[in-house]
XYZ file of N, CA and C in Angstrom:
483
model
N 81.247 -70.667 44.650
C 80.186 -69.687 44.539
C 79.835 -69.155 45.929
N 79.759 -67.842 46.024
C 79.319 -67.200 47.259
C 78.080 -66.365 46.971
N 77.324 -66.128 48.025
C 76.138 -65.261 47.924
C 76.324 -64.107 48.885
N 76.227 -62.902 48.341
C 76.310 -61.686 49.138
C 74.942 -61.021 49.117
N 74.444 -60.672 50.276
C 73.117 -60.066 50.375
C 73.216 -58.615 50.795
N 72.311 -57.823 50.249
C 72.200 -56.415 50.616
C 70.815 -56.221 51.198
N 70.773 -55.692 52.419
C 69.502 -55.526 53.130
C 69.399 -54.090 53.652
N 68.374 -53.390 53.224
C 68.094 -52.049 53.726
C 66.883 -52.135 54.655
N 66.995 -51.519 55.807
C 65.928 -51.641 56.801
C 65.517 -50.278 57.338
N 64.291 -50.227 57.810
C 63.793 -49.082 58.552
C 62.626 -49.569 59.407
N 62.787 -49.393 60.713
C 61.727 -49.739 61.669
C 61.191 -51.158 61.458
N 62.104 -52.110 61.488
C 61.763 -53.527 61.308
C 62.198 -54.352 62.521
N 62.222 -53.744 63.688
C 62.755 -54.421 64.870
C 62.023 -55.717 65.194
N 60.761 -55.807 64.837
C 59.982 -56.993 65.165
C 60.343 -58.205 64.310
N 61.047 -58.012 63.189
C 61.274 -59.118 62.263
C 62.714 -59.246 61.773
N 63.472 -58.156 61.794
C 64.779 -58.159 61.129
C 65.741 -59.184 61.719
N 65.713 -59.412 63.004
C 66.604 -60.400 63.603
C 66.356 -61.790 63.074
N 65.101 -62.158 63.010
C 64.762 -63.489 62.507
C 65.108 -63.615 61.019
N 64.869 -62.550 60.270
C 65.195 -62.559 58.838
C 66.688 -62.750 58.619
N 67.499 -61.955 59.295
C 68.945 -62.029 59.080
C 69.518 -63.359 59.557
N 69.033 -63.869 60.669
C 69.523 -65.170 61.136
C 69.175 -66.275 60.145
N 67.982 -66.222 59.565
C 67.601 -67.223 58.559
C 68.481 -67.088 57.316
N 68.790 -65.861 56.915
C 69.616 -65.641 55.728
C 71.062 -66.092 55.945
N 71.516 -66.115 57.192
C 72.870 -66.604 57.470
C 73.034 -68.076 57.105
N 71.930 -68.813 56.992
C 72.009 -70.224 56.596
C 72.525 -70.387 55.171
N 72.366 -69.362 54.333
C 72.756 -69.498 52.938
C 73.580 -68.319 52.396
N 73.587 -67.214 53.083
C 74.306 -66.034 52.606
C 75.696 -65.989 53.239
N 76.714 -65.781 52.405
C 78.079 -65.730 52.924
C 78.353 -64.440 53.682
N 77.758 -63.340 53.230
C 77.852 -62.060 53.936
C 76.582 -61.283 53.672
N 76.182 -60.537 54.680
C 74.994 -59.701 54.559
C 75.400 -58.275 54.899
N 75.220 -57.381 53.937
C 75.523 -55.970 54.130
C 74.218 -55.251 54.455
N 74.173 -54.607 55.626
C 72.926 -54.023 56.109
C 73.064 -52.514 56.269
N 72.066 -51.804 55.767
C 71.994 -50.353 55.914
C 70.679 -50.009 56.589
N 70.734 -49.197 57.636
C 69.530 -48.740 58.332
C 69.286 -47.289 57.937
N 68.129 -47.043 57.337
C 67.857 -45.667 56.922
C 66.788 -45.019 57.807
N 67.209 -44.749 59.061
C 66.404 -43.907 59.940
C 65.476 -44.610 60.895
N 65.776 -45.816 61.315
C 64.899 -46.508 62.258
C 64.839 -45.777 63.593
N 63.644 -45.789 64.180
C 63.453 -45.174 65.498
C 62.811 -46.149 66.484
N 62.713 -47.425 66.105
C 62.021 -48.418 66.935
C 62.958 -49.418 67.607
N 64.260 -49.143 67.605
C 65.218 -50.073 68.196
C 65.888 -50.982 67.185
N 65.537 -50.849 65.908
C 66.133 -51.688 64.872
C 67.647 -51.529 64.830
N 68.131 -50.297 64.878
C 69.573 -50.057 64.795
C 70.306 -50.760 65.925
N 69.771 -50.705 67.118
C 70.406 -51.367 68.261
C 70.392 -52.888 68.081
N 69.291 -53.415 67.567
C 69.214 -54.850 67.279
C 70.249 -55.244 66.237
N 70.391 -54.428 65.197
C 71.379 -54.706 64.156
C 72.794 -54.716 64.721
N 73.086 -53.790 65.608
C 74.424 -53.746 66.213
C 74.688 -55.013 67.024
N 73.705 -55.471 67.776
C 73.861 -56.711 68.549
C 74.083 -57.902 67.615
N 73.285 -57.975 66.538
C 73.434 -59.077 65.589
C 74.816 -59.067 64.935
N 75.267 -57.895 64.534
C 76.584 -57.789 63.894
C 77.701 -58.165 64.856
N 77.534 -57.860 66.127
C 78.541 -58.255 67.125
C 78.589 -59.763 67.314
N 77.448 -60.424 67.179
C 77.377 -61.881 67.377
C 77.664 -62.669 66.098
N 77.424 -62.056 64.958
C 77.547 -62.754 63.674
C 78.434 -61.930 62.741
N 79.708 -62.260 62.638
C 80.643 -61.458 61.842
C 80.296 -61.364 60.358
N 79.460 -62.270 59.852
C 79.077 -62.198 58.434
C 77.996 -61.141 58.181
N 77.448 -60.548 59.243
C 76.542 -59.416 59.106
C 77.378 -58.159 59.271
N 77.427 -57.354 58.209
C 78.230 -56.138 58.225
C 77.318 -54.919 58.102
N 77.365 -54.055 59.091
C 76.596 -52.815 59.040
C 77.362 -51.823 58.175
N 76.715 -51.327 57.129
C 77.399 -50.451 56.180
C 76.948 -49.000 56.286
N 76.000 -48.714 57.146
C 75.586 -47.333 57.303
C 74.309 -47.184 58.088
N 74.102 -45.944 58.494
C 72.927 -45.620 59.296
C 72.683 -44.118 59.167
N 71.631 -43.759 58.458
C 71.225 -42.361 58.399
C 69.745 -42.305 58.039
N 69.201 -41.105 57.931
C 67.751 -40.997 57.748
C 67.339 -40.604 56.336
N 68.183 -40.917 55.352
C 67.790 -40.605 53.977
C 66.601 -41.464 53.554
N 65.842 -40.978 52.617
C 64.703 -41.715 52.083
C 65.208 -42.890 51.263
N 64.579 -44.045 51.445
C 64.995 -45.235 50.712
C 64.693 -45.084 49.226
N 65.650 -45.478 48.418
C 65.474 -45.658 46.978
C 66.288 -46.891 46.594
N 65.995 -47.474 45.448
C 66.784 -48.628 44.984
C 68.233 -48.250 44.726
N 68.497 -46.970 44.474
C 69.865 -46.539 44.266
C 70.722 -46.777 45.507
N 70.103 -46.778 46.672
C 70.839 -47.036 47.911
C 71.479 -48.424 47.866
N 70.733 -49.406 47.394
C 71.313 -50.745 47.239
C 72.491 -50.707 46.261
N 72.337 -49.943 45.199
C 73.420 -49.812 44.223
C 74.664 -49.204 44.837
N 74.484 -48.218 45.706
C 75.630 -47.614 46.392
C 76.342 -48.642 47.267
N 75.564 -49.435 47.982
C 76.146 -50.466 48.837
C 76.917 -51.467 47.975
N 76.297 -51.903 46.879
C 76.969 -52.833 45.966
C 78.299 -52.258 45.488
N 78.300 -51.004 45.078
C 79.522 -50.390 44.549
C 80.638 -50.350 45.589
N 80.285 -50.147 46.866
C 81.329 -50.081 47.897
C 81.797 -51.460 48.351
N 81.054 -52.508 48.008
C 81.410 -53.847 48.467
C 81.692 -54.833 47.346
N 81.561 -54.422 46.116
C 81.703 -55.346 44.992
C 83.068 -56.011 44.930
N 84.069 -55.410 45.535
C 85.423 -55.967 45.502
C 85.528 -57.311 46.234
N 84.555 -57.655 47.079
C 84.615 -58.925 47.814
C 84.177 -60.103 46.949
N 83.539 -59.809 45.822
C 82.981 -60.870 44.982
C 83.959 -61.292 43.895
N 83.752 -62.513 43.440
C 84.529 -63.082 42.341
C 83.556 -63.534 41.257
N 84.060 -63.774 40.044
C 83.174 -64.315 39.010
C 82.498 -65.599 39.510
N 81.214 -65.714 39.241
C 80.451 -66.875 39.686
C 79.702 -66.651 40.992
N 80.001 -65.559 41.691
C 79.277 -65.230 42.920
C 77.953 -64.551 42.570
N 77.040 -64.543 43.532
C 75.717 -63.943 43.344
C 75.496 -62.843 44.369
N 74.677 -61.861 43.975
C 74.233 -60.795 44.867
C 72.729 -60.933 45.042
N 72.275 -60.824 46.280
C 70.861 -60.982 46.610
C 70.310 -59.682 47.186
N 69.174 -59.274 46.703
C 68.443 -58.160 47.290
C 67.542 -58.761 48.366
N 67.966 -58.626 49.608
C 67.273 -59.236 50.734
C 66.405 -58.186 51.428
N 65.107 -58.390 51.417
C 64.222 -57.489 52.151
C 64.247 -57.858 53.626
N 64.011 -56.881 54.467
C 64.173 -57.070 55.912
C 63.092 -57.944 56.541
N 62.074 -58.297 55.777
C 61.025 -59.182 56.282
C 60.829 -60.374 55.349
N 61.908 -60.803 54.721
C 61.838 -61.817 53.676
C 62.466 -63.130 54.130
N 61.750 -64.214 53.863
C 62.252 -65.554 54.148
C 62.185 -66.356 52.855
N 63.194 -67.180 52.638
C 63.252 -67.982 51.420
C 62.758 -69.386 51.725
N 61.879 -69.881 50.881
C 61.345 -71.232 51.037
C 62.384 -72.247 50.564
N 62.929 -72.022 49.374
C 63.975 -72.888 48.832
C 65.334 -72.390 49.312
N 66.304 -73.261 49.322
C 67.664 -72.896 49.706
C 68.319 -72.170 48.531
N 68.563 -70.852 48.659
C 69.157 -70.112 47.540
C 70.509 -70.664 47.089
N 71.320 -71.157 47.996
C 72.625 -71.690 47.612
C 72.453 -72.906 46.697
N 71.529 -73.773 47.037
C 71.289 -74.951 46.210
C 70.687 -74.544 44.863
N 69.699 -73.653 44.904
C 69.054 -73.211 43.676
C 70.054 -72.526 42.748
N 70.820 -71.574 43.281
C 71.763 -70.819 42.454
C 72.910 -71.695 41.952
N 73.245 -72.722 42.714
C 74.286 -73.645 42.270
C 73.907 -74.385 41.005
N 72.610 -74.510 40.747
C 72.119 -75.201 39.552
C 71.901 -74.268 38.358
N 72.073 -72.960 38.558
C 71.873 -72.000 37.466
C 73.117 -71.996 36.580
N 72.936 -72.125 35.272
C 74.099 -72.112 34.366
C 74.921 -70.823 34.510
N 76.233 -70.945 34.351
C 77.150 -69.812 34.492
C 76.811 -68.667 33.538
N 76.170 -68.964 32.424
C 75.873 -67.935 31.429
C 74.746 -66.994 31.857
N 74.023 -67.341 32.920
C 72.913 -66.500 33.379
C 73.460 -65.402 34.275
N 72.981 -64.194 34.079
C 73.440 -63.061 34.878
C 72.515 -62.701 36.019
N 71.284 -63.198 35.979
C 70.340 -62.921 37.057
C 69.232 -63.960 37.031
N 68.516 -64.043 38.124
C 67.347 -64.908 38.205
C 66.190 -64.075 38.750
N 64.990 -64.455 38.387
C 63.797 -63.795 38.892
C 63.254 -64.589 40.068
N 62.447 -63.946 40.848
C 61.884 -64.642 42.006
C 60.376 -64.773 41.875
N 59.856 -65.700 42.596
C 58.411 -65.834 42.780
C 58.172 -65.587 44.258
N 57.258 -64.720 44.565
C 57.045 -64.368 45.971
C 55.653 -64.762 46.433
N 55.564 -64.946 47.716
C 54.281 -65.220 48.365
C 54.098 -64.162 49.444
N 52.921 -63.586 49.476
C 52.607 -62.620 50.526
C 51.703 -63.284 51.548
N 51.974 -63.008 52.800
C 51.175 -63.553 53.882
C 50.444 -62.418 54.566
N 49.223 -62.681 54.967
C 48.397 -61.675 55.617
C 47.884 -62.214 56.941
N 47.664 -61.309 57.853
C 47.086 -61.659 59.148
C 45.621 -62.003 58.911
N 45.275 -63.275 59.104
C 43.940 -63.769 58.762
C 43.056 -63.879 59.992
N 41.794 -64.219 59.762
C 40.866 -64.460 60.871
C 41.369 -65.607 61.754
N 41.946 -66.634 61.130
C 42.485 -67.758 61.907
C 43.660 -67.299 62.767
N 44.491 -66.414 62.223
C 45.602 -65.861 63.007
C 45.069 -65.048 64.179
N 44.059 -64.244 63.920
C 43.475 -63.423 64.985
C 42.923 -64.300 66.098
N 42.237 -65.363 65.724
C 41.684 -66.267 66.729
C 42.803 -66.871 67.579
N 43.843 -67.345 66.925
C 44.983 -67.929 67.642
C 45.656 -66.885 68.531
N 45.810 -65.687 68.016
C 46.423 -64.602 68.792
C 45.576 -64.274 70.016
N 44.271 -64.152 69.836
C 43.386 -63.778 70.949
C 43.353 -64.839 72.044
N 43.566 -66.110 71.684
C 43.584 -67.177 72.682
C 44.749 -67.011 73.642
N 45.895 -66.561 73.130
C 47.068 -66.359 73.974
C 48.065 -65.449 73.242
N 47.891 -64.132 73.370
C 48.760 -63.200 72.625
C 50.251 -63.415 72.862
N 50.646 -63.617 74.098
C 52.073 -63.769 74.397
C 52.647 -65.014 73.716
N 51.913 -66.112 73.758
C 52.383 -67.346 73.129
C 52.438 -67.191 71.610
N 51.445 -66.541 71.031
C 51.418 -66.351 69.586
C 52.613 -65.515 69.139
N 52.877 -64.424 69.823
C 53.988 -63.542 69.467
C 55.352 -64.177 69.725
N 55.421 -65.111 70.667
C 56.695 -65.762 70.990
C 57.105 -66.771 69.916
N 56.151 -67.229 69.124
C 56.464 -68.197 68.070
C 57.237 -67.524 66.947
N 58.253 -68.177 66.428
C 58.990 -67.588 65.304
C 58.059 -67.305 64.123
N 58.336 -66.242 63.420
C 57.509 -65.853 62.285
C 57.439 -66.979 61.260
N 58.560 -67.626 60.988
C 58.546 -68.701 59.996
C 57.602 -69.832 60.400
N 57.485 -70.087 61.680
C 56.549 -71.111 62.149
C 55.109 -70.671 61.889
N 54.818 -69.393 62.156
C 53.470 -68.883 61.908
C 53.141 -68.916 60.421
N 54.125 -68.606 59.574
C 53.888 -68.629 58.132
C 53.677 -70.053 57.643
N 54.419 -70.997 58.187
C 54.238 -72.406 57.811
C 52.832 -72.872 58.143
N 52.312 -72.410 59.253
C 50.941 -72.749 59.642
C 49.956 -72.220 58.602
N 50.184 -71.005 58.111
C 49.315 -70.460 57.069
C 49.400 -71.298 55.799
N 50.606 -71.723 55.439
C 50.769 -72.551 54.243
C 50.017 -73.867 54.387
N 50.094 -74.466 55.565
C 49.386 -75.720 55.802
C 47.880 -75.525 55.679
N 47.361 -74.431 56.242
C 45.925 -74.164 56.128
C 45.542 -73.979 54.669
N 46.356 -73.271 53.913
C 46.051 -73.026 52.503
C 46.098 -74.317 51.693
N 47.003 -75.211 52.018
C 47.165 -76.466 51.284
C 45.949 -77.373 51.450
N 45.271 -77.269 52.580
C 44.142 -78.142 52.845
C 42.809 -77.469 52.567
N 42.813 -76.266 52.074
C 41.596 -75.534 51.761
C 41.108 -75.959 50.390
N 39.824 -76.174 50.279
C 39.268 -76.521 48.961
C 39.192 -75.274 48.104
N 39.212 -75.434 46.793
C 39.189 -74.269 45.881
C 37.976 -73.364 46.100
N 36.868 -73.892 46.615
C 35.662 -73.073 46.796
C 35.715 -72.228 48.050
N 36.700 -72.469 48.953
C 36.767 -71.699 50.195
C 37.438 -70.374 49.990
């Protein structure tokens, strides 16, 4: 079983590198399309693709994003997949809590898709306080570390808070 990911990005330079590197832990190949970034994302993607051959840049233009764009990418790359492989819609700021390879390995062959459960994280008052204490140190921390801190705070919060 292999996992192929499709990632469409636009102006995600602050997060896309960390996202794609994390996805390399479980994704066999990541097909990335940049639709009009002007913040350095395209240059970051080129550097990542040069360092990580499993990241394949499939295009770069300024068309408006639609879900059909992912379908176009799938159609041009579907030949790399075999029966039993999975395709993942990877958002450019998305991190997986569970290991998708392990999870998908347990899904019966008769299933054609799986649904996801997502968690949204927001910049909180506690984050602001930590950021204001030392902005450079806060920004230097990996995003996943900052999100884990939020999860820990939420786990210890009483229902009335």
